[in-house]
Short mmCIF file of C-alpha atoms and ligand atoms in Angstrom, two decimals:
data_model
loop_
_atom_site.label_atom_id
_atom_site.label_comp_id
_atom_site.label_asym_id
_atom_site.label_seq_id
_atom_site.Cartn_x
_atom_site.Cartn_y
_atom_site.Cartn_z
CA UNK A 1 31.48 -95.09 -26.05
CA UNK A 2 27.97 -95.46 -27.27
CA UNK A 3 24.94 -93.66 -26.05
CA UNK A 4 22.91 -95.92 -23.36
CA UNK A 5 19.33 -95.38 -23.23
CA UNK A 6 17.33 -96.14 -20.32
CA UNK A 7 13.80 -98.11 -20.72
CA UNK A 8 12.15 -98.83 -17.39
CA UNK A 9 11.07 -102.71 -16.80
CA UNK A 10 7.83 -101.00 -15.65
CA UNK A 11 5.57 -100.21 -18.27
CA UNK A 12 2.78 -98.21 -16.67
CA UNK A 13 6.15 -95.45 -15.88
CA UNK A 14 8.29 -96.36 -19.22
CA UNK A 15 9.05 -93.83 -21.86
CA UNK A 16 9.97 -95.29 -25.74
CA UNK A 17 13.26 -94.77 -26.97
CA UNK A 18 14.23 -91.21 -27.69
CA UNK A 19 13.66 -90.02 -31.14
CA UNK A 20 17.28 -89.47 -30.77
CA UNK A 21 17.98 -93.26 -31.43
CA UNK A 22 16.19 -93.22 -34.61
CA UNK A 23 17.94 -90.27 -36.14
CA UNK A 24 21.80 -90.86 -34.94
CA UNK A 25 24.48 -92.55 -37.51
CA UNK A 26 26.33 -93.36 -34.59
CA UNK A 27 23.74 -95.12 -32.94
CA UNK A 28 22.82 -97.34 -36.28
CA UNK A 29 26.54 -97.94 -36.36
CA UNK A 30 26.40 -99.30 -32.58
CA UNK A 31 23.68 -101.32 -33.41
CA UNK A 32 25.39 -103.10 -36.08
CA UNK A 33 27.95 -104.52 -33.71
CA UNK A 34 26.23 -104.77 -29.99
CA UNK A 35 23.02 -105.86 -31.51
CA UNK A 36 23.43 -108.18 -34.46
CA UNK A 37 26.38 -109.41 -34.54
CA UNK A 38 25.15 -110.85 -30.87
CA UNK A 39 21.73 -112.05 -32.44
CA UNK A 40 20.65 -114.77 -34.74
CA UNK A 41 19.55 -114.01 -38.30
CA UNK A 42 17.41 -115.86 -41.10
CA UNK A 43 19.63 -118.02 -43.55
CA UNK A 44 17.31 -119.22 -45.99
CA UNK A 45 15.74 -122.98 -45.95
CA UNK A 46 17.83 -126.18 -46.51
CA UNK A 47 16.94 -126.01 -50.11
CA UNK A 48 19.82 -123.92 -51.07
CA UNK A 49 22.31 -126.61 -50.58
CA UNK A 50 19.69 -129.26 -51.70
CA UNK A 51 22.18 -131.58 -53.28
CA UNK A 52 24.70 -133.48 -51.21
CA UNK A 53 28.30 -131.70 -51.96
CA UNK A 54 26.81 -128.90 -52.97
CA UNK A 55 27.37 -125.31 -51.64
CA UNK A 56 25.63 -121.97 -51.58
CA UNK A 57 27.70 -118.21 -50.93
CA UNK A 58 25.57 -115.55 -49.24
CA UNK A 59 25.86 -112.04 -48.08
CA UNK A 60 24.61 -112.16 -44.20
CA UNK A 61 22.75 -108.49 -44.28
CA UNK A 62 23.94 -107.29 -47.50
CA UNK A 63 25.14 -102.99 -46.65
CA UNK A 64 24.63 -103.76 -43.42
CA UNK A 65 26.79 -106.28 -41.45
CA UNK A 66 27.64 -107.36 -45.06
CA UNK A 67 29.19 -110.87 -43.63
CA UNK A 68 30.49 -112.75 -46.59
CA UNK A 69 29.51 -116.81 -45.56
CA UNK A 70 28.95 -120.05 -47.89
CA UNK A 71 26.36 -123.10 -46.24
CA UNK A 72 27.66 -126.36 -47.40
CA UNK A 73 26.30 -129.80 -47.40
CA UNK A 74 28.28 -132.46 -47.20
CA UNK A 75 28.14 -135.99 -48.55
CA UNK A 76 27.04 -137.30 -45.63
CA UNK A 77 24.33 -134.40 -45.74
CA UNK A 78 25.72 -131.60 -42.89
CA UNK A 79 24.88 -129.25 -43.52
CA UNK A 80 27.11 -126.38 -42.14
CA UNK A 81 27.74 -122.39 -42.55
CA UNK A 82 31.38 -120.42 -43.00
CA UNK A 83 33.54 -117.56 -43.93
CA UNK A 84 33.47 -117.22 -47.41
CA UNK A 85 36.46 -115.83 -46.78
CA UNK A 86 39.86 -117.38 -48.26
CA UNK A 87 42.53 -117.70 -44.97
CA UNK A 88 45.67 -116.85 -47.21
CA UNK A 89 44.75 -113.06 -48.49
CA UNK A 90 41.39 -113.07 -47.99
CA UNK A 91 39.55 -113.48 -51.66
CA UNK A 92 35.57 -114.73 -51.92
CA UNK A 93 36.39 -118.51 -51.57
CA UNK A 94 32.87 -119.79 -53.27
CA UNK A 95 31.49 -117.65 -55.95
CA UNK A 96 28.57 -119.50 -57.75
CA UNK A 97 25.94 -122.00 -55.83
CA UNK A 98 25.98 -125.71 -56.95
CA UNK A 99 27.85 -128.72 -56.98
CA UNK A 100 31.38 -129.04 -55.07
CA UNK A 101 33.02 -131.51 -53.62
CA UNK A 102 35.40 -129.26 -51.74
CA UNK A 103 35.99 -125.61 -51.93
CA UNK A 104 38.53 -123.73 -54.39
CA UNK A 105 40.14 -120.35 -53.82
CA UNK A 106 40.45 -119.01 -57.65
CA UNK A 107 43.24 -117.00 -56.79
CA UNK A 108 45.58 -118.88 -55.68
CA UNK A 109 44.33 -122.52 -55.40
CA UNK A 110 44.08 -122.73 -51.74
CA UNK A 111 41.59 -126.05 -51.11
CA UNK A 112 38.93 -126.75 -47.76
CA UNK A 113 36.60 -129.64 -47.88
CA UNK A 114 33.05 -129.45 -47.44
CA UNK A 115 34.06 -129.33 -43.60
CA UNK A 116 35.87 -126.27 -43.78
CA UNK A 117 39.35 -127.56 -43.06
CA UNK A 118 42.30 -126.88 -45.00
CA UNK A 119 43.15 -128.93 -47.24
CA UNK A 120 45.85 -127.75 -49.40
CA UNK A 121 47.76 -125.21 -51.12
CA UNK A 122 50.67 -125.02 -53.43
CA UNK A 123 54.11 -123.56 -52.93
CA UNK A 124 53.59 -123.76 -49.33
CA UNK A 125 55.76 -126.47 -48.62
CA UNK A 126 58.61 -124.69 -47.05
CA UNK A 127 56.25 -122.70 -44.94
CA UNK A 128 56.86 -123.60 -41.02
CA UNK A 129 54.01 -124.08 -38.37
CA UNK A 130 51.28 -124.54 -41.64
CA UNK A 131 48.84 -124.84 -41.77
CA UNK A 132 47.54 -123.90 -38.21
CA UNK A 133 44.03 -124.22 -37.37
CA UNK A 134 43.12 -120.66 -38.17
CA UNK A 135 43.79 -121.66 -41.56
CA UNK A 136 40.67 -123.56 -41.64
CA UNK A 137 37.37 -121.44 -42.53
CA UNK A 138 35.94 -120.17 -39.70
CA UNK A 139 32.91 -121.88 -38.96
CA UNK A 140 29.15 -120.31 -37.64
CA UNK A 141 26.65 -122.10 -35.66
CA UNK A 142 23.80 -122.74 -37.18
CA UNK A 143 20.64 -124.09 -36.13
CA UNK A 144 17.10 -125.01 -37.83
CA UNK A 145 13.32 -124.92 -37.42
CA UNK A 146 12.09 -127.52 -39.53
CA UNK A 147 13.76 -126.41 -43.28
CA UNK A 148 14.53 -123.02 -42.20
CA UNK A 149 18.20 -122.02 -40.79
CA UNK A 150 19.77 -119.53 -38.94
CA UNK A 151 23.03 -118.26 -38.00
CA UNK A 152 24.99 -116.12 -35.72
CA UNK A 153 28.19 -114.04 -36.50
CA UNK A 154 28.72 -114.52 -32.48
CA UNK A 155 25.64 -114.36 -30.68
CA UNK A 156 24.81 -113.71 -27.03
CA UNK A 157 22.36 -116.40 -26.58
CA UNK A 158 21.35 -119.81 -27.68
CA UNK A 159 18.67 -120.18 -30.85
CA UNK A 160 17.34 -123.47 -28.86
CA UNK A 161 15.23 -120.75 -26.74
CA UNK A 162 13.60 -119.41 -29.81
CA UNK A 163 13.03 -122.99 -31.27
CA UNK A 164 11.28 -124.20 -28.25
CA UNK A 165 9.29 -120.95 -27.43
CA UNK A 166 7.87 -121.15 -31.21
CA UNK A 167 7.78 -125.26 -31.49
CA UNK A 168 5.40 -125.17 -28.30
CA UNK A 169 3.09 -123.77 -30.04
CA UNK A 170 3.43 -124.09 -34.01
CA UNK A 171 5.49 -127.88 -33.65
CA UNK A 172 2.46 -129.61 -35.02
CA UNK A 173 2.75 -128.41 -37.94
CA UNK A 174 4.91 -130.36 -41.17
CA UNK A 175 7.27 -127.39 -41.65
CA UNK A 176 9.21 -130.00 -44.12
CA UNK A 177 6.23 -129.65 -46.18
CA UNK A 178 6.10 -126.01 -46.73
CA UNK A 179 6.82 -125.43 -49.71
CA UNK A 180 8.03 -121.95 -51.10
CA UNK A 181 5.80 -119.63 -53.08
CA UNK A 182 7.71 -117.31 -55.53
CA UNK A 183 4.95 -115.54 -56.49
CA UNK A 184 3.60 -113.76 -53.71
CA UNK A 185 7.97 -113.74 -52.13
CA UNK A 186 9.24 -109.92 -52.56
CA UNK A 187 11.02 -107.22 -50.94
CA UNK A 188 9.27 -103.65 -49.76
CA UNK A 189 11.85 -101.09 -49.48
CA UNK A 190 10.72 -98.80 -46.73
CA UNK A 191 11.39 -95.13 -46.53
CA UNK A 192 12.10 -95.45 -42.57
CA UNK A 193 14.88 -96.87 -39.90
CA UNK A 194 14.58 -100.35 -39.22
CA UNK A 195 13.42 -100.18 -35.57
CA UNK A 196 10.31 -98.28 -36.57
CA UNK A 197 9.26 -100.99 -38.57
CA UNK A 198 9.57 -103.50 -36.16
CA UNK A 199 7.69 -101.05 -33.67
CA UNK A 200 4.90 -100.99 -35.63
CA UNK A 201 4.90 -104.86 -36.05
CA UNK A 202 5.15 -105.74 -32.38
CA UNK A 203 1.65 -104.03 -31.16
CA UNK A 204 -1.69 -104.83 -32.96
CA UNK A 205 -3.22 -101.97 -31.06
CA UNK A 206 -2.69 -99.95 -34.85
CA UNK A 207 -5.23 -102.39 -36.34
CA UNK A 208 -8.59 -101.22 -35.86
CA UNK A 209 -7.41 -97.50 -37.33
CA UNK A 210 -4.69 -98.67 -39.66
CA UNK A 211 -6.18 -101.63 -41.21
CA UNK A 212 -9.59 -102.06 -42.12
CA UNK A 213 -9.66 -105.20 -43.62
CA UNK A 214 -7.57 -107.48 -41.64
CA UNK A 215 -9.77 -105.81 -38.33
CA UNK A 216 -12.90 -107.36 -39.97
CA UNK A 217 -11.47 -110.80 -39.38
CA UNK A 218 -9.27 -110.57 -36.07
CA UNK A 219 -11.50 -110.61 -33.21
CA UNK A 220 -9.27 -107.46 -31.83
CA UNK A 221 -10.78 -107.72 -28.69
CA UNK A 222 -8.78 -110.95 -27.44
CA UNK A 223 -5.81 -109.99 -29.48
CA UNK A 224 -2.73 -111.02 -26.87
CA UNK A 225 0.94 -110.77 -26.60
CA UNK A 226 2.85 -113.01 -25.02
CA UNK A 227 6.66 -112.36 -23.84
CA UNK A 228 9.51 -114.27 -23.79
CA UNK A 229 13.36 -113.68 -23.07
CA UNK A 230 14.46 -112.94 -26.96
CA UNK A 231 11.18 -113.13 -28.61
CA UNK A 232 7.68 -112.81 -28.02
CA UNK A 233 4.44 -114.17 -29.84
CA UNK A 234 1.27 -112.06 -31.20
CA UNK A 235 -2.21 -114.35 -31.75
CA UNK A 236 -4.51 -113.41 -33.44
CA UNK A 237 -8.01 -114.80 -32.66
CA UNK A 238 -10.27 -114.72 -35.76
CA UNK A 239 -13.61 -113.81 -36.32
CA UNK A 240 -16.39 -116.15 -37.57
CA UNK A 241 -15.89 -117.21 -40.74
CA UNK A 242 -12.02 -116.96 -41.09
CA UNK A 243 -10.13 -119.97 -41.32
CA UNK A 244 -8.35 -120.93 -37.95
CA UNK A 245 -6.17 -123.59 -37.23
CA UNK A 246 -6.76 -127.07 -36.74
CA UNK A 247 -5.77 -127.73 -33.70
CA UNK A 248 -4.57 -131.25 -32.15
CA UNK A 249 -6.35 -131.99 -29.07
CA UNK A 250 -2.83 -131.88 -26.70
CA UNK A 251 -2.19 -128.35 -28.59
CA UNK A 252 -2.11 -125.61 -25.68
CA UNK A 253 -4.81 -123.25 -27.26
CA UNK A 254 -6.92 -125.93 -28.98
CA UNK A 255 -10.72 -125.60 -29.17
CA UNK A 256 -9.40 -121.58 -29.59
CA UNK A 257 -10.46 -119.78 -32.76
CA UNK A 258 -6.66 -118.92 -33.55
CA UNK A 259 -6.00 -117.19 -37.25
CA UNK A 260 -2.50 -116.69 -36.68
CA UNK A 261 0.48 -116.76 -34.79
CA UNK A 262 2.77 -113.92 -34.91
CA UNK A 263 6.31 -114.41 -33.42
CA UNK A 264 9.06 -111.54 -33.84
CA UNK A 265 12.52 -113.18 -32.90
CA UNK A 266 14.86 -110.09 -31.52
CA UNK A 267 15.86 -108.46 -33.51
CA UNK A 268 14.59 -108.38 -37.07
CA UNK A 269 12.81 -111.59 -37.77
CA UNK A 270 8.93 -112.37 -37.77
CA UNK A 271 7.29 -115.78 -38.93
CA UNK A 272 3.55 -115.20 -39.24
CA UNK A 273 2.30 -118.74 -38.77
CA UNK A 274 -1.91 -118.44 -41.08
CA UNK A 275 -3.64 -121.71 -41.67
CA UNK A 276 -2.66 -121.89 -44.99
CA UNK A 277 1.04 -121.54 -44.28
CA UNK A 278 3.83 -118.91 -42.98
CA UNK A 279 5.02 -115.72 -44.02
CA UNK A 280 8.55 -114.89 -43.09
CA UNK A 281 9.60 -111.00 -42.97
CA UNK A 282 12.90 -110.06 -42.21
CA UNK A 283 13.80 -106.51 -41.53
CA UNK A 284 17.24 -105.23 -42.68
CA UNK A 285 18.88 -101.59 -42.52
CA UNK A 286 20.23 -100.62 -45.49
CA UNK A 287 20.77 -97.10 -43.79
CA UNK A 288 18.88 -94.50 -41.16
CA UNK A 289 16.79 -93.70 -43.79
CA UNK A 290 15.99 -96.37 -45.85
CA UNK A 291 15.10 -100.77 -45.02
CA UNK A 292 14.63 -103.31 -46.85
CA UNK A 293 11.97 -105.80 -45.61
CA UNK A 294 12.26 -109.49 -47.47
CA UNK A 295 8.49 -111.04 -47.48
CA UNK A 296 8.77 -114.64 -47.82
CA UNK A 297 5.71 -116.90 -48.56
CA UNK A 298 5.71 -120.46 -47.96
CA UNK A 299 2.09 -123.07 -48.62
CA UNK A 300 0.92 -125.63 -46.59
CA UNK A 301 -2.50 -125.74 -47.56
CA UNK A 302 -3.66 -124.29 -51.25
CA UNK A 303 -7.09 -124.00 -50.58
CA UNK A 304 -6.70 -121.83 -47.66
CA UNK A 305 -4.09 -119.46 -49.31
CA UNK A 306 -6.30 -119.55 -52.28
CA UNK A 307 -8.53 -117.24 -50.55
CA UNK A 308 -7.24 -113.99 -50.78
CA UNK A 309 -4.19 -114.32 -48.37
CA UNK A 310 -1.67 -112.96 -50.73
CA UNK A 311 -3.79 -109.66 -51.75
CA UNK A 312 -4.35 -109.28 -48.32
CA UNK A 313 -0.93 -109.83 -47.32
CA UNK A 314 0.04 -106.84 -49.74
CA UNK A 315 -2.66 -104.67 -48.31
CA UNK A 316 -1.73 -104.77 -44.98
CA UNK A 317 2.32 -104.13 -45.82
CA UNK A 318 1.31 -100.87 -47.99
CA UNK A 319 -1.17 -99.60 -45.16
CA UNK A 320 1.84 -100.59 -42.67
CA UNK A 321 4.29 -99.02 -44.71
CA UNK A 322 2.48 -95.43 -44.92
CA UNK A 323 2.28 -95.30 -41.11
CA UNK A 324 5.69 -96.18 -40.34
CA UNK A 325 7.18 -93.53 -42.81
CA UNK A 326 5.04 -91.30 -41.39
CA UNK A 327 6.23 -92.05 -37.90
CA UNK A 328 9.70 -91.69 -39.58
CA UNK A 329 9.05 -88.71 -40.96
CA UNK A 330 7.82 -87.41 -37.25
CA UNK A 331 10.77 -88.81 -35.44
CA UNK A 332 12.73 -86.26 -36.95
CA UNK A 333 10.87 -83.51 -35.48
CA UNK A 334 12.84 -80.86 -33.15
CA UNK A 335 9.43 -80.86 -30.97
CA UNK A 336 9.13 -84.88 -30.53
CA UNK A 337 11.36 -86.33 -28.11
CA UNK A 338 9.68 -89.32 -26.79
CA UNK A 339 6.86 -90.73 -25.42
CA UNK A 340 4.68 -93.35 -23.54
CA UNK A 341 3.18 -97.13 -23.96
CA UNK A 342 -0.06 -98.31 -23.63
CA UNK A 343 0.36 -100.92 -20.67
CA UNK A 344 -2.11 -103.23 -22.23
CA UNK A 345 -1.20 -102.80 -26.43
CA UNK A 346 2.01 -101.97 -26.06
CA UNK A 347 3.94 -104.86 -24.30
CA UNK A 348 5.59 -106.09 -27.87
CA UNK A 349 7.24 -102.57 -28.61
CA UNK A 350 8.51 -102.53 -24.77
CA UNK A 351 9.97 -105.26 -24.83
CA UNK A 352 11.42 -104.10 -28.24
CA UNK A 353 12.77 -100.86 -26.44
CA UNK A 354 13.82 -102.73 -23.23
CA UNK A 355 15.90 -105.39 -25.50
CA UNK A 356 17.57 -102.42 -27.66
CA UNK A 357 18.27 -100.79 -24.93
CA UNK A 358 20.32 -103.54 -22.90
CA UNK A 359 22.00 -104.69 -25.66
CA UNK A 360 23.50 -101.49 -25.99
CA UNK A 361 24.46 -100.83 -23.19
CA UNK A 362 26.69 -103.97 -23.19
CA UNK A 363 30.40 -103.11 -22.85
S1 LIG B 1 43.54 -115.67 -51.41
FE1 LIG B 1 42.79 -117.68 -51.59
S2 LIG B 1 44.48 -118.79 -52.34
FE2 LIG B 1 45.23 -116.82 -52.11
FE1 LIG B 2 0.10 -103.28 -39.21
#
C-alpha cells in the first residue's frame, strides 16, 4: 500500500506535495507503476523505421520502466510498436535497427512478421494447443502528432486528448517538415528527482529572477497557463522585436504577439513550439537523486533559429538546472515540509501535484 497524498482542487487553500514524496524510494518505486506505466511516453519520430520492412529496438525509459519494445514498419508502411520480447523464453527478439522483413529470435529461431504474429518455430511440431495467441508479440498502441510517436505500456487515458488539445492550437504548422537538428539535440543530467524538474517547468513565475535573458523578450506580464485534463499549455507572449508566430487568420490567438507555446503532456513530456521550430524535452528518472532530461531540437525555419535560439536554449536549461538542484538539495531538509502556490503563477505545478497525487492514489 502506497502513501496517498492529498492536493486540494482549490488552489487559494492547496499545499504542494510533501517534501516527503521527493525523498522516498518507495514512493519513486510507486510512481513507476501507477504513474507511467498508465501514461503515454515519447517514442521518437517515424524516421527510425524510415524504410518499409524495416525495424527499430528501443528501451522505453532506459533504468527506469526499462520496457524492452521494437517499432516496425511494414511493407505496406504500418507502422506499429511491440515487445521486444521473444514468447518462447523470453530473449531480445530484434537487436540491431534496419532492414527486416520479419523478425528472428537468435536463440532459437522463433519467427513473427512485421505484424507481430507468430510465424514459426522449429521442433515444435508435436507441441499441442501452439501456437496460441499469446505467442504473438504483444502489441502497444501507438499514436502520432505529425512525425512524432508515442506509446503506452497500458495507459489510463486516450493520447487523442493530447493530440487535439495541442493540434488546436499548433495544427497549422507542417510538423512533416521539421526536420531534426543534431547539433543543438543532447541530454542534461540533472542532480535532482524528476518531479522537481517538471515543477520548475510548469510555472513561468521563476522567470523574471531566474532568467534574465529570456525575461527581456517574454512580455511576462501576459504570460498564461492554460489547463487541460492530462496536459496543460504555457504561452509565451513576446516582446517587440522577437519573432512571433505567423499566425493564419482562423488561428484562435492570431493578431497575438505569441513567441511560444509551451505544452507539458502528464507526466514527463514538454514540446516547446518557437517560430523557428520545436524543442522536445523529456524528463526521465534514472533514480531519486539523479534525471536525465533528453533535449530534442527540430527546424522549421533556419533563419529564425539562426538567431541565437540554440545558445539561448542552453542558457536557460543551465540557469534552470541550478535552481532545481537547489530546490533538491532543500527538499531534503528536516525543517521543510511543504508549502503553498501562488493562485495566479502557480496553476501548472498544481495541476502537476493534483495529477501525481490521483494517480497514486489509484488502487
Ligand atoms: S527465446 Fe526466442 S526462440 Fe527461444
Ligand atoms: Fe526556467
Amino acid at each position: 500500500m502506497s502513501k496517498v497524498f492529498n492536493i486540494s482542487s482549490d488552489i487559494k487553500n492547496a499545499e504542494t506535495l510533501p517534501a516527503e514524496f521527493y525523498r522516498s524510494q518507495d514512493v519513486f518505486e510507486a510512481i513507476k507503476e501507477k504513474v507511467f506505466l498508465r501514461t503515454w511516453q515519447y517514442v521518437g519520430d517515424e524516421n527510425l523505421v524510415q524504410l518499409t520492412e524495416s525495424v527499430h529496438p528501443f528501451i522505453l525509459l532506459n533504468n527506469y520502466l526499462t520496457e524492452p519494445l521494437v517499432l516496425t514498419r511494414d511493407k505496406e508502411d504500418n507502422i506499429r510498436c511491440f515487445s521486444n520480447v521473444c514468447t518462447h523464453r523470453g530473449n531480445i527478439v530484434v537487436n540491431n535497427p534496419g532492414k527486416a522483413r520479419q523478425l528472428v529470435c537468435m536463440y532459437h529461431g522463433r519467427r513473427f512478421g512485421l505484424n507481430g504474429a507468430f510465424k514459426s518455430m522449429p521442433e515444435f511440431e508435436k507441441a499441442e494447443n501452439f501456437p496460441r495467441p499469446c505467442d504473438d508479440l504483444h502489441e502497444f498502441v501507438l499514436r502520432a502528432l505529425g512525425p512524432f510517436l508515442f506509446t503506452g505500456l497500458n495507459p489510463a487515458f486516450d493520447f487523442d486528448e493530447v493530440l487535439s488539445i495541442m493540434t488546436e492550437r499548433i495544427g497549422f504548422l507542417p510538423l512533416h517538415e521539421f526536420k531534426f537538428e543534431p547539433t543543438t539535440s543532447r541530454d542534461y543530467l540533472v542532480n535532482c528527482h524528476w518531479a522537481l524538474y517538471c515543477d520548475n517547468y510548469l510555472e513561468g513565475f521563476h522567470i523574471p529572477f531566474v532568467h534574465q535573458d529570456l525575461n527581456e523578450v517574454l512580455d511576462y506580464g501576459s504570460y498564461t497557463t492554460e489547463i487541460y485534463e492530462h496536459a496543460n499549455l504555457q504561452i509565451g507572449y513576446a516582446n517587440d522585436g522577437t519573432e512571433i508566430f505567423d499566425l493564419p487568420e482562423y488561428h484562435k490567438d492570431y493578431g497575438k504577439s505569441v513567441g511560444a507555446y509551451y505544452y507539458w503532456v502528464f507526466p514527463n513530456m514538454m514540446f516547446n513550439f518557437y517560430p523557428w521550430g520545436l524543442s522536445i524535452n523529456v524528463v526521465k528518472p534514472i533514480s531519486l537523486n539523479k534525471t536525465r532530461v533528453s533535449f530534442i531540437t527540430y527546424v522549421y525555419d533556419e533563419n529564425k533559429f539562426a538567431d541565437g535560439a540554440a545558445a539561448m536554449i542552453d542558457k536557460v536549461e543551465r540557469e534552470d538546472e541550478f535552481v532545481v538542484e537547489g530546490v533538491h538539495k532543500g527538499v531534503q531538509s528536516r525543517f521543510y515540509n511543504t508549502g503553498r502556490f501562488s493562485p495566479t503563477r502557480e496553476k501548472g505545478v498544481h495541476h502537476f501535484h493534483g495529477l501525481l497525487a490521483k494517480y497514486l492514489s489509484k488502487s
